[in-house]
Amino acid sequence: MHQFELTKKVPLELFGYDVSFTNSSLWMLIAVVAASAFLIMSMRGRSLVPTRFQSMAEVIYEFMAKTVRDVCGPEGMKYFPFVFTIFIFVFFANVLGIIPGSFTTTSHISVTFALALTVFVFVTLVGFKTQGVGYLKMFVPEGVPLLLLPLIVVIEVISYFMRPVSLSVRLFANMLAGHILLKVFAGFVIGLGLVGGWAPLAFMVGFTGFELGIAMLQAFIFALLTCIYLNDALHSHH
Amino acid sequence: MDPATAKLIGAGLACTGLIGAGIGVGTIFGNYLNGALRNPSAADSQRIWMFVGAAMTELLGLLAFVVAMIILQ
Amino acid sequence: MIAAIVAAAATHAAPQSSGMPQFNPAFYPSQIFWLAISFVVLYLLMSRVALPRIGEVIEERRDRIQRDIDSAEKAKRETEKALAGYEKALADARGRASGMAKETRDKLTAEVDAEKSRVDAQVQAKIAEAETRITATKTKAMASIGEIASDIAGAVVGKLTGSDATPDEVKKALLQVSSK
């Protein structure tokens, strides 16, 4: 599990907690810098006919804007920067993690759970802000027999509080599984040596491409589920 | 039985949960394609829900995988 | 081969005793702390700098395209208006021309008709005059014929009978014969 190992680069302590600057922190900052550089530098020209990088940035922007508009409706665009930040952060963290020798911050449950908890708290706040106490009606579906209602409400509340868990475990497990599989096959390459090592190596090359797709898809799904939760918060079901 | 052996067997058994997730995700994408080929004009509007369904299904398999990992550690 | 794979898996993929670093709580504060910092920085950069800029460019492009489409449509409408005006002028001219032709034709027809009726009347008058003259001559001739006939009849009777018949008797006889 060497690739998931955290190493302290700069020891640091704050309010009695150990908040050392680790390799994970480094790669988070790299993701931030890379995302900002890509999105800000590419738009430097602000040309009407986009350059290659500008059109990439615009495609990502339009894609996320369309997703938010489709799922949450036009009033969801108020929260577009939040959804977009979530997406671009997860996207860059996942994709940078594929680079051999780098560190995948999203393969740590603490990171993904903190992100998912941010989404959860944000969505809950938006829900109470737009619907007031009526947001609680989400736990009471209409047309349920009175006898079943207590059970349904309990299930709904549990499923609501499971949201950050499912959101974080999905991302974490996807990244972890992909990297462990690559590691296992890398072990095969070494173990089989110069003679038989080519077959797992070829598989690794193909699987790295597949991992790139998974990295993008998981970033999209994270943002998409955020949109869906936001939609629940913005629109009452009654 | 040696506890270490039992641990490995347990992890392997936990991974069988991925069978269901595989079937489920395959069913979702297959049925989406099926529907999209029958009615291509409605395909775009439903793509998001396919991804949501796939994510939900996949999560259950990944839970099994995480359980296996926790057993192994 | 399979044995080699199994051996490789056993040596490289077997779990280390140290356990997964993901489940080591010692690093949780550091991870969350740095995640919070990077996420807030990224959020500020995105919402303040990057997204407004991209949105602005896309909006501007959409406006520009819309403007171009609008101006093209305006030009098209103007062209259509000009075309309609031209066609109207053409139709007017054609109408005027045909009106003029009709007027001329009517005028000519009227003139011809008038001339014809005038000539007709003249001819009629002449015919009528000629006819009266003919009738007069005829009656005169007829009257002369009666006298000549009675003269001849008187002479014939005188020759045949040897006695002279008076002209009155001859005339009466002739009338009797001719009325039969």
GROMACS .gro file of C-alpha atoms in nm:
model
  491
    1MET     CA    1   0.000   0.000   0.000
    2HIS     CA    2   0.297   0.226  -0.051
    3GLN     CA    3   0.117   0.442  -0.302
    4PHE     CA    4  -0.143   0.543  -0.044
    5GLU     CA    5   0.111   0.613   0.227
    6LEU     CA    6   0.111   0.963   0.368
    7THR     CA    7   0.446   1.121   0.442
    8LYS     CA    8   0.496   1.440   0.636
    9LYS     CA    9   0.680   1.705   0.438
   10VAL     CA   10   0.645   1.994   0.682
   11PRO     CA   11   0.538   1.911   1.037
   12LEU     CA   12   0.274   2.152   1.156
   13GLU     CA   13   0.046   2.169   1.457
   14LEU     CA   14  -0.268   2.378   1.505
   15PHE     CA   15  -0.486   2.387   1.820
   16GLY     CA   16  -0.338   2.057   1.931
   17TYR     CA   17  -0.415   1.887   1.600
   18ASP     CA   18  -0.148   1.751   1.373
   19VAL     CA   19  -0.203   1.933   1.043
   20SER     CA   20   0.133   1.860   0.884
   21PHE     CA   21   0.184   1.939   0.520
   22THR     CA   22   0.188   1.592   0.361
   23ASN     CA   23   0.230   1.461   0.008
   24SER     CA   24  -0.151   1.449  -0.007
   25SER     CA   25  -0.170   1.819   0.076
   26LEU     CA   26   0.091   1.886  -0.191
   27TRP     CA   27  -0.116   1.710  -0.456
   28MET     CA   28  -0.433   1.888  -0.347
   29LEU     CA   29  -0.254   2.219  -0.396
   30ILE     CA   30  -0.119   2.097  -0.730
   31ALA     CA   31  -0.476   2.012  -0.834
   32VAL     CA   32  -0.589   2.362  -0.732
   33VAL     CA   33  -0.304   2.529  -0.917
   34ALA     CA   34  -0.348   2.312  -1.227
   35ALA     CA   35  -0.725   2.370  -1.239
   36SER     CA   36  -0.690   2.744  -1.187
   37ALA     CA   37  -0.406   2.774  -1.436
   38PHE     CA   38  -0.600   2.577  -1.695
   39LEU     CA   39  -0.922   2.771  -1.654
   40ILE     CA   40  -0.773   3.117  -1.606
   41MET     CA   41  -0.476   3.109  -1.843
   42SER     CA   42  -0.679   2.953  -2.125
   43MET     CA   43  -0.926   3.242  -2.107
   44ARG     CA   44  -0.651   3.504  -2.116
   45GLY     CA   45  -0.718   3.585  -2.479
   46ARG     CA   46  -1.097   3.604  -2.431
   47SER     CA   47  -1.116   3.566  -2.805
   48LEU     CA   48  -1.447   3.534  -2.984
   49VAL     CA   49  -1.303   3.250  -3.189
   50PRO     CA   50  -1.155   3.029  -2.914
   51THR     CA   51  -0.807   2.884  -2.910
   52ARG     CA   52  -0.761   2.515  -2.837
   53PHE     CA   53  -0.734   2.550  -2.458
   54GLN     CA   54  -1.004   2.814  -2.442
   55SER     CA   55  -1.249   2.590  -2.622
   56MET     CA   56  -1.164   2.305  -2.381
   57ALA     CA   57  -1.240   2.532  -2.085
   58GLU     CA   58  -1.560   2.646  -2.253
   59VAL     CA   59  -1.669   2.289  -2.325
   60ILE     CA   60  -1.625   2.194  -1.958
   61TYR     CA   61  -1.810   2.508  -1.849
   62GLU     CA   62  -2.098   2.453  -2.091
   63PHE     CA   63  -2.120   2.086  -2.000
   64MET     CA   64  -2.152   2.154  -1.628
   65ALA     CA   65  -2.383   2.451  -1.686
   66LYS     CA   66  -2.610   2.231  -1.897
   67THR     CA   67  -2.611   1.959  -1.630
   68VAL     CA   68  -2.701   2.207  -1.356
   69ARG     CA   69  -2.969   2.371  -1.572
   70ASP     CA   70  -3.118   2.034  -1.673
   71VAL     CA   71  -3.127   1.892  -1.323
   72CYS     CA   72  -3.194   2.195  -1.098
   73GLY     CA   73  -3.364   2.430  -1.340
   74PRO     CA   74  -3.260   2.792  -1.400
   75GLU     CA   75  -3.271   2.885  -1.030
   76GLY     CA   76  -3.000   2.626  -0.965
   77MET     CA   77  -2.753   2.838  -1.162
   78LYS     CA   78  -2.709   3.047  -0.848
   79TYR     CA   79  -2.513   2.754  -0.703
   80PHE     CA   80  -2.329   2.676  -1.023
   81PRO     CA   81  -1.985   2.794  -0.893
   82PHE     CA   82  -2.009   2.550  -0.602
   83VAL     CA   83  -2.100   2.253  -0.823
   84PHE     CA   84  -1.836   2.351  -1.074
   85THR     CA   85  -1.567   2.379  -0.805
   86ILE     CA   86  -1.660   2.034  -0.672
   87PHE     CA   87  -1.643   1.892  -1.022
   88ILE     CA   88  -1.316   2.052  -1.124
   89PHE     CA   89  -1.146   1.966  -0.794
   90VAL     CA   90  -1.247   1.599  -0.805
   91PHE     CA   91  -1.168   1.586  -1.175
   92PHE     CA   92  -0.816   1.719  -1.136
   93ALA     CA   93  -0.749   1.516  -0.821
   94ASN     CA   94  -0.857   1.195  -0.998
   95VAL     CA   95  -0.676   1.263  -1.324
   96LEU     CA   96  -0.353   1.379  -1.158
   97GLY     CA   97  -0.366   1.065  -0.947
   98ILE     CA   98  -0.323   0.848  -1.256
   99ILE     CA   99   0.023   0.991  -1.323
  100PRO     CA  100   0.269   0.727  -1.199
  101GLY     CA  101   0.446   0.839  -0.885
  102SER     CA  102   0.181   1.093  -0.798
  103PHE     CA  103  -0.057   1.078  -0.506
  104THR     CA  104  -0.433   1.029  -0.547
  105THR     CA  105  -0.591   1.247  -0.282
  106THR     CA  106  -0.939   1.117  -0.365
  107SER     CA  107  -0.834   0.761  -0.276
  108HIS     CA  108  -0.844   0.865   0.089
  109ILE     CA  109  -1.177   0.825   0.263
  110SER     CA  110  -1.106   1.122   0.488
  111VAL     CA  111  -1.078   1.354   0.187
  112THR     CA  112  -1.380   1.222  -0.001
  113PHE     CA  113  -1.589   1.212   0.315
  114ALA     CA  114  -1.499   1.571   0.398
  115LEU     CA  115  -1.595   1.673   0.045
  116ALA     CA  116  -1.922   1.479   0.065
  117LEU     CA  117  -1.995   1.632   0.404
  118THR     CA  118  -1.938   1.978   0.257
  119VAL     CA  119  -2.193   1.898  -0.013
  120PHE     CA  120  -2.433   1.756   0.245
  121VAL     CA  121  -2.413   2.059   0.475
  122PHE     CA  122  -2.434   2.301   0.183
  123VAL     CA  123  -2.739   2.127   0.037
  124THR     CA  124  -2.913   2.112   0.374
  125LEU     CA  125  -2.851   2.482   0.432
  126VAL     CA  126  -2.982   2.568   0.084
  127GLY     CA  127  -3.287   2.352   0.150
  128PHE     CA  128  -3.375   2.527   0.474
  129LYS     CA  129  -3.298   2.867   0.321
  130THR     CA  130  -3.530   2.824   0.021
  131GLN     CA  131  -3.809   2.613   0.172
  132GLY     CA  132  -3.781   2.694   0.540
  133VAL     CA  133  -3.924   2.429   0.769
  134GLY     CA  134  -4.109   2.292   0.465
  135TYR     CA  135  -3.786   2.123   0.368
  136LEU     CA  136  -3.864   1.862   0.632
  137LYS     CA  137  -4.165   1.758   0.425
  138MET     CA  138  -3.912   1.579   0.205
  139PHE     CA  139  -3.909   1.301   0.464
  140VAL     CA  140  -4.287   1.256   0.444
  141PRO     CA  141  -4.379   1.130   0.097
  142GLU     CA  142  -4.735   1.184  -0.017
  143GLY     CA  143  -4.984   0.903  -0.071
  144VAL     CA  144  -4.833   0.667   0.183
  145PRO     CA  145  -5.078   0.477   0.405
  146LEU     CA  146  -5.085   0.621   0.757
  147LEU     CA  147  -4.987   0.285   0.901
  148LEU     CA  148  -4.663   0.273   0.703
  149LEU     CA  149  -4.579   0.641   0.750
  150PRO     CA  150  -4.356   0.611   1.061
  151LEU     CA  151  -4.150   0.341   0.894
  152ILE     CA  152  -4.119   0.537   0.570
  153VAL     CA  153  -4.014   0.851   0.753
  154VAL     CA  154  -3.744   0.662   0.940
  155ILE     CA  155  -3.618   0.510   0.613
  156GLU     CA  156  -3.619   0.849   0.442
  157VAL     CA  157  -3.425   1.011   0.726
  158ILE     CA  158  -3.168   0.732   0.724
  159SER     CA  159  -3.129   0.750   0.349
  160TYR     CA  160  -3.087   1.128   0.375
  161PHE     CA  161  -2.807   1.092   0.626
  162MET     CA  162  -2.650   0.812   0.420
  163ARG     CA  163  -2.600   1.054   0.133
  164PRO     CA  164  -2.253   1.175   0.235
  165VAL     CA  165  -2.151   0.816   0.308
  166SER     CA  166  -2.259   0.688  -0.032
  167LEU     CA  167  -2.111   0.990  -0.208
  168SER     CA  168  -1.773   0.954  -0.042
  169VAL     CA  169  -1.749   0.574  -0.048
  170ARG     CA  170  -1.828   0.565  -0.419
  171LEU     CA  171  -1.545   0.798  -0.512
  172PHE     CA  172  -1.302   0.652  -0.260
  173ALA     CA  173  -1.365   0.290  -0.355
  174ASN     CA  174  -1.348   0.360  -0.728
  175MET     CA  175  -1.011   0.532  -0.699
  176LEU     CA  176  -0.880   0.275  -0.453
  177ALA     CA  177  -0.990  -0.024  -0.662
  178GLY     CA  178  -0.839   0.113  -0.981
  179HIS     CA  179  -0.507   0.188  -0.819
  180ILE     CA  180  -0.489  -0.143  -0.634
  181LEU     CA  181  -0.561  -0.329  -0.958
  182LEU     CA  182  -0.285  -0.137  -1.136
  183LYS     CA  183  -0.051  -0.212  -0.847
  184VAL     CA  184  -0.134  -0.584  -0.853
  185PHE     CA  185  -0.067  -0.602  -1.225
  186ALA     CA  186   0.254  -0.403  -1.181
  187GLY     CA  187   0.353  -0.676  -0.935
  188PHE     CA  188   0.280  -0.935  -1.207
  189VAL     CA  189   0.505  -0.748  -1.449
  190ILE     CA  190   0.794  -0.763  -1.203
  191GLY     CA  191   0.716  -1.120  -1.101
  192LEU     CA  192   0.698  -1.257  -1.456
  193GLY     CA  193   1.013  -1.072  -1.558
  194LEU     CA  194   1.133  -0.989  -1.906
  195VAL     CA  195   0.976  -1.300  -2.062
  196GLY     CA  196   0.614  -1.298  -1.949
  197GLY     CA  197   0.584  -0.947  -1.814
  198TRP     CA  198   0.467  -0.794  -2.140
  199ALA     CA  199   0.113  -0.929  -2.119
  200PRO     CA  200   0.025  -0.763  -1.784
  201LEU     CA  201   0.211  -0.452  -1.900
  202ALA     CA  202  -0.013  -0.430  -2.209
  203PHE     CA  203  -0.315  -0.478  -1.986
  204MET     CA  204  -0.190  -0.200  -1.760
  205VAL     CA  205  -0.158   0.040  -2.051
  206GLY     CA  206  -0.515  -0.032  -2.157
  207PHE     CA  207  -0.642  -0.019  -1.801
  208THR     CA  208  -0.477   0.317  -1.742
  209GLY     CA  209  -0.687   0.454  -2.028
  210PHE     CA  210  -0.993   0.296  -1.869
  211GLU     CA  211  -0.896   0.454  -1.537
  212LEU     CA  212  -0.881   0.793  -1.705
  213GLY     CA  213  -1.241   0.740  -1.817
  214ILE     CA  214  -1.341   0.628  -1.466
  215ALA     CA  215  -1.170   0.935  -1.318
  216MET     CA  216  -1.374   1.166  -1.538
  217LEU     CA  217  -1.696   0.969  -1.491
  218GLN     CA  218  -1.663   0.966  -1.113
  219ALA     CA  219  -1.599   1.342  -1.106
  220PHE     CA  220  -1.910   1.388  -1.319
  221ILE     CA  221  -2.118   1.156  -1.102
  222PHE     CA  222  -2.005   1.338  -0.787
  223ALA     CA  223  -2.113   1.670  -0.938
  224LEU     CA  224  -2.431   1.519  -1.082
  225LEU     CA  225  -2.540   1.379  -0.747
  226THR     CA  226  -2.465   1.717  -0.592
  227CYS     CA  227  -2.698   1.869  -0.852
  228ILE     CA  228  -2.969   1.615  -0.774
  229TYR     CA  229  -2.945   1.683  -0.400
  230LEU     CA  230  -2.954   2.056  -0.476
  231ASN     CA  231  -3.267   2.002  -0.683
  232ASP     CA  232  -3.430   1.832  -0.384
  233ALA     CA  233  -3.334   2.131  -0.174
  234LEU     CA  234  -3.458   2.389  -0.426
  235HIS     CA  235  -3.788   2.234  -0.528
  236SER     CA  236  -4.051   2.102  -0.294
  237HIS     CA  237  -4.199   1.769  -0.400
  238HIS     CA  238  -4.557   1.872  -0.330
  239MET     CA  239  -0.857  -2.264   1.113
  240ASP     CA  240  -0.576  -2.016   1.120
  241PRO     CA  241  -0.726  -1.666   1.170
  242ALA     CA  242  -0.511  -1.523   0.888
  243THR     CA  243  -0.653  -1.783   0.648
  244ALA     CA  244  -1.005  -1.713   0.763
  245LYS     CA  245  -0.943  -1.343   0.701
  246LEU     CA  246  -0.839  -1.405   0.340
  247ILE     CA  247  -1.136  -1.635   0.278
  248GLY     CA  248  -1.366  -1.375   0.430
  249ALA     CA  249  -1.226  -1.102   0.208
  250GLY     CA  250  -1.277  -1.321  -0.097
  251LEU     CA  251  -1.634  -1.397   0.005
  252ALA     CA  252  -1.702  -1.027   0.058
  253CYS     CA  253  -1.592  -0.960  -0.297
  254THR     CA  254  -1.871  -1.184  -0.431
  255GLY     CA  255  -2.096  -0.883  -0.371
  256LEU     CA  256  -1.942  -0.736  -0.684
  257ILE     CA  257  -2.120  -1.004  -0.894
  258GLY     CA  258  -2.452  -0.837  -0.828
  259ALA     CA  259  -2.314  -0.493  -0.898
  260GLY     CA  260  -2.172  -0.614  -1.228
  261ILE     CA  261  -2.505  -0.763  -1.333
  262GLY     CA  262  -2.686  -0.449  -1.223
  263VAL     CA  263  -2.463  -0.201  -1.403
  264GLY     CA  264  -2.469  -0.417  -1.714
  265THR     CA  265  -2.848  -0.428  -1.703
  266ILE     CA  266  -2.870  -0.050  -1.666
  267PHE     CA  267  -2.641   0.033  -1.957
  268GLY     CA  268  -2.787  -0.244  -2.173
  269ASN     CA  269  -3.142  -0.133  -2.113
  270TYR     CA  270  -3.048   0.228  -2.172
  271LEU     CA  271  -2.898   0.136  -2.509
  272ASN     CA  272  -3.202  -0.074  -2.586
  273GLY     CA  273  -3.435   0.214  -2.514
  274ALA     CA  274  -3.211   0.467  -2.687
  275LEU     CA  275  -3.210   0.264  -3.007
  276ARG     CA  276  -3.588   0.229  -3.001
  277ASN     CA  277  -3.649   0.597  -2.932
  278PRO     CA  278  -3.331   0.797  -3.001
  279SER     CA  279  -3.507   1.130  -2.956
  280ALA     CA  280  -3.577   1.059  -2.589
  281ALA     CA  281  -3.229   0.918  -2.520
  282ASP     CA  282  -3.057   1.248  -2.439
  283SER     CA  283  -3.303   1.351  -2.173
  284GLN     CA  284  -3.263   1.022  -1.987
  285ARG     CA  285  -2.885   0.988  -1.998
  286ILE     CA  286  -2.845   1.164  -1.662
  287TRP     CA  287  -3.079   0.915  -1.496
  288MET     CA  288  -2.884   0.627  -1.642
  289PHE     CA  289  -2.570   0.762  -1.476
  290VAL     CA  290  -2.751   0.813  -1.148
  291GLY     CA  291  -2.882   0.457  -1.158
  292ALA     CA  292  -2.541   0.320  -1.248
  293ALA     CA  293  -2.383   0.516  -0.962
  294MET     CA  294  -2.638   0.382  -0.713
  295THR     CA  295  -2.591   0.025  -0.831
  296GLU     CA  296  -2.217   0.050  -0.841
  297LEU     CA  297  -2.212   0.183  -0.487
  298LEU     CA  298  -2.348  -0.145  -0.353
  299GLY     CA  299  -2.072  -0.339  -0.523
  300LEU     CA  300  -1.812  -0.094  -0.399
  301LEU     CA  301  -1.941  -0.137  -0.045
  302ALA     CA  302  -1.859  -0.506  -0.076
  303PHE     CA  303  -1.516  -0.418  -0.205
  304VAL     CA  304  -1.455  -0.175   0.083
  305VAL     CA  305  -1.565  -0.441   0.328
  306ALA     CA  306  -1.311  -0.678   0.173
  307MET     CA  307  -1.042  -0.413   0.209
  308ILE     CA  308  -1.133  -0.352   0.572
  309ILE     CA  309  -1.116  -0.724   0.641
  310LEU     CA  310  -0.778  -0.748   0.470
  311GLN     CA  311  -0.611  -0.465   0.655
  312MET     CA  312   0.281  -1.935  -1.604
  313ILE     CA  313  -0.013  -1.953  -1.365
  314ALA     CA  314   0.220  -2.056  -1.087
  315ALA     CA  315   0.434  -1.752  -1.164
  316ILE     CA  316   0.128  -1.524  -1.154
  317VAL     CA  317   0.019  -1.671  -0.823
  318ALA     CA  318   0.368  -1.629  -0.683
  319ALA     CA  319   0.382  -1.271  -0.804
  320ALA     CA  320   0.041  -1.199  -0.655
  321ALA     CA  321   0.146  -1.354  -0.329
  322THR     CA  322   0.462  -1.149  -0.301
  323HIS     CA  323   0.333  -0.814  -0.430
  324ALA     CA  324  -0.037  -0.797  -0.358
  325ALA     CA  325  -0.051  -0.954  -0.017
  326PRO     CA  326  -0.167  -0.703   0.243
  327GLN     CA  327   0.105  -0.549   0.450
  328SER     CA  328   0.073  -0.585   0.821
  329SER     CA  329   0.081  -0.207   0.862
  330GLY     CA  330  -0.274  -0.184   0.728
  331MET     CA  331  -0.425   0.066   0.491
  332PRO     CA  332  -0.318   0.427   0.549
  333GLN     CA  333  -0.674   0.530   0.458
  334PHE     CA  334  -0.798   0.399   0.790
  335ASN     CA  335  -0.527   0.559   1.001
  336PRO     CA  336  -0.697   0.839   1.198
  337ALA     CA  337  -0.368   1.009   1.279
  338PHE     CA  338  -0.372   1.185   0.943
  339TYR     CA  339  -0.740   1.284   0.934
  340PRO     CA  340  -0.695   1.638   1.074
  341SER     CA  341  -0.417   1.716   0.829
  342GLN     CA  342  -0.611   1.580   0.532
  343ILE     CA  343  -0.928   1.772   0.620
  344PHE     CA  344  -0.737   2.090   0.703
  345TRP     CA  345  -0.554   2.100   0.372
  346LEU     CA  346  -0.863   1.994   0.181
  347ALA     CA  347  -1.053   2.284   0.335
  348ILE     CA  348  -0.778   2.528   0.242
  349SER     CA  349  -0.746   2.407  -0.116
  350PHE     CA  350  -1.122   2.384  -0.165
  351VAL     CA  351  -1.184   2.737  -0.038
  352VAL     CA  352  -0.900   2.875  -0.250
  353LEU     CA  353  -1.029   2.692  -0.556
  354TYR     CA  354  -1.387   2.807  -0.488
  355LEU     CA  355  -1.279   3.169  -0.460
  356LEU     CA  356  -1.067   3.147  -0.774
  357MET     CA  357  -1.348   2.981  -0.968
  358SER     CA  358  -1.635   3.199  -0.855
  359ARG     CA  359  -1.444   3.530  -0.865
  360VAL     CA  360  -1.211   3.491  -1.162
  361ALA     CA  361  -1.250   3.190  -1.388
  362LEU     CA  362  -1.624   3.133  -1.419
  363PRO     CA  363  -1.731   3.497  -1.474
  364ARG     CA  364  -1.464   3.525  -1.740
  365ILE     CA  365  -1.574   3.213  -1.928
  366GLY     CA  366  -1.940   3.304  -1.888
  367GLU     CA  367  -1.871   3.652  -2.018
  368VAL     CA  368  -1.695   3.526  -2.330
  369ILE     CA  369  -1.969   3.271  -2.404
  370GLU     CA  370  -2.237   3.534  -2.346
  371GLU     CA  371  -2.058   3.782  -2.568
  372ARG     CA  372  -2.026   3.525  -2.845
  373ARG     CA  373  -2.395   3.437  -2.816
  374ASP     CA  374  -2.486   3.807  -2.831
  375ARG     CA  375  -2.264   3.861  -3.131
  376ILE     CA  376  -2.415   3.568  -3.318
  377GLN     CA  377  -2.765   3.686  -3.228
  378ARG     CA  378  -2.679   4.037  -3.345
  379ASP     CA  379  -2.546   3.906  -3.673
  380ILE     CA  380  -2.855   3.694  -3.726
  381ASP     CA  381  -3.075   3.993  -3.646
  382SER     CA  382  -2.897   4.221  -3.890
  383ALA     CA  383  -2.911   3.953  -4.158
  384GLU     CA  384  -3.283   3.919  -4.101
  385LYS     CA  385  -3.329   4.295  -4.117
  386ALA     CA  386  -3.143   4.305  -4.449
  387LYS     CA  387  -3.360   4.022  -4.575
  388ARG     CA  388  -3.676   4.205  -4.474
  389GLU     CA  389  -3.554   4.520  -4.651
  390THR     CA  390  -3.478   4.326  -4.965
  391GLU     CA  391  -3.823   4.174  -4.956
  392LYS     CA  392  -3.980   4.516  -4.912
  393ALA     CA  393  -3.785   4.655  -5.210
  394LEU     CA  394  -3.886   4.355  -5.417
  395ALA     CA  395  -4.250   4.404  -5.328
  396GLY     CA  396  -4.230   4.776  -5.422
  397TYR     CA  397  -4.072   4.691  -5.753
  398GLU     CA  398  -4.338   4.433  -5.829
  399LYS     CA  399  -4.612   4.677  -5.735
  400ALA     CA  400  -4.466   4.941  -5.967
  401LEU     CA  401  -4.449   4.685  -6.243
  402ALA     CA  402  -4.812   4.584  -6.190
  403ASP     CA  403  -4.918   4.950  -6.185
  404ALA     CA  404  -4.741   5.024  -6.510
  405ARG     CA  405  -4.893   4.718  -6.671
  406GLY     CA  406  -5.238   4.825  -6.554
  407ARG     CA  407  -5.189   5.178  -6.685
  408ALA     CA  408  -5.069   5.050  -7.020
  409SER     CA  409  -5.365   4.822  -7.064
  410GLY     CA  410  -5.602   5.105  -6.960
  411MET     CA  411  -5.449   5.333  -7.219
  412ALA     CA  412  -5.481   5.071  -7.489
  413LYS     CA  413  -5.844   5.013  -7.401
  414GLU     CA  414  -5.919   5.386  -7.405
  415THR     CA  415  -5.759   5.429  -7.745
  416ARG     CA  416  -5.943   5.130  -7.880
  417ASP     CA  417  -6.273   5.262  -7.748
  418LYS     CA  418  -6.212   5.605  -7.893
  419LEU     CA  419  -6.125   5.464  -8.233
  420THR     CA  420  -6.426   5.235  -8.229
  421ALA     CA  421  -6.652   5.526  -8.141
  422GLU     CA  422  -6.509   5.737  -8.422
  423VAL     CA  423  -6.545   5.461  -8.672
  424ASP     CA  424  -6.900   5.397  -8.559
  425ALA     CA  425  -6.993   5.763  -8.592
  426GLU     CA  426  -6.841   5.788  -8.939
  427LYS     CA  427  -7.015   5.471  -9.046
  428SER     CA  428  -7.355   5.589  -8.924
  429ARG     CA  429  -7.305   5.926  -9.094
  430VAL     CA  430  -7.217   5.761  -9.423
  431ASP     CA  431  -7.504   5.519  -9.380
  432ALA     CA  432  -7.747   5.805  -9.330
  433GLN     CA  433  -7.617   5.980  -9.644
  434VAL     CA  434  -7.647   5.663  -9.844
  435GLN     CA  435  -7.996   5.607  -9.706
  436ALA     CA  436  -8.099   5.959  -9.804
  437LYS     CA  437  -7.962   5.916 -10.154
  438ILE     CA  438  -8.139   5.583 -10.190
  439ALA     CA  439  -8.462   5.727 -10.068
  440GLU     CA  440  -8.430   6.019 -10.318
  441ALA     CA  441  -8.354   5.781 -10.600
  442GLU     CA  442  -8.647   5.563 -10.508
  443THR     CA  443  -8.889   5.857 -10.509
  444ARG     CA  444  -8.753   5.959 -10.843
  445ILE     CA  445  -8.798   5.610 -10.978
  446THR     CA  446  -9.151   5.591 -10.841
  447ALA     CA  447  -9.241   5.922 -10.999
  448THR     CA  448  -9.100   5.816 -11.333
  449LYS     CA  449  -9.278   5.485 -11.306
  450THR     CA  450  -9.615   5.639 -11.236
  451LYS     CA  451  -9.563   5.885 -11.518
  452ALA     CA  452  -9.461   5.600 -11.742
  453MET     CA  453  -9.760   5.396 -11.632
  454ALA     CA  454  -9.992   5.681 -11.705
  455SER     CA  455  -9.836   5.726 -12.047
  456ILE     CA  456  -9.868   5.351 -12.107
  457GLY     CA  457 -10.245   5.372 -12.050
  458GLU     CA  458 -10.279   5.653 -12.303
  459ILE     CA  459 -10.059   5.482 -12.555
  460ALA     CA  460 -10.251   5.158 -12.504
  461SER     CA  461 -10.582   5.330 -12.555
  462ASP     CA  462 -10.448   5.510 -12.857
  463ILE     CA  463 -10.322   5.186 -13.001
  464ALA     CA  464 -10.639   5.007 -12.903
  465GLY     CA  465 -10.846   5.278 -13.066
  466ALA     CA  466 -10.643   5.255 -13.383
  467VAL     CA  467 -10.667   4.875 -13.382
  468VAL     CA  468 -11.040   4.888 -13.325
  469GLY     CA  469 -11.079   5.145 -13.604
  470LYS     CA  470 -10.884   4.935 -13.841
  471LEU     CA  471 -11.071   4.616 -13.750
  472THR     CA  472 -11.419   4.748 -13.728
  473GLY     CA  473 -11.387   5.033 -13.956
  474SER     CA  474 -11.574   5.252 -13.720
  475ASP     CA  475 -11.400   5.484 -13.491
  476ALA     CA  476 -11.439   5.404 -13.124
  477THR     CA  477 -11.444   5.694 -12.889
  478PRO     CA  478 -11.149   5.714 -12.657
  479ASP     CA  479 -11.374   5.681 -12.356
  480GLU     CA  480 -11.516   5.353 -12.472
  481VAL     CA  481 -11.173   5.218 -12.545
  482LYS     CA  482 -11.049   5.318 -12.204
  483LYS     CA  483 -11.342   5.148 -12.030
  484ALA     CA  484 -11.285   4.832 -12.229
  485LEU     CA  485 -10.920   4.833 -12.147
  486LEU     CA  486 -10.984   4.874 -11.780
  487GLN     CA  487 -11.227   4.585 -11.803
  488VAL     CA  488 -10.963   4.368 -11.965
  489SER     CA  489 -10.679   4.464 -11.744
  490SER     CA  490 -10.878   4.414 -11.422
  491LYS     CA  491 -10.948   4.054 -11.520
   0.00000   0.00000   0.00000
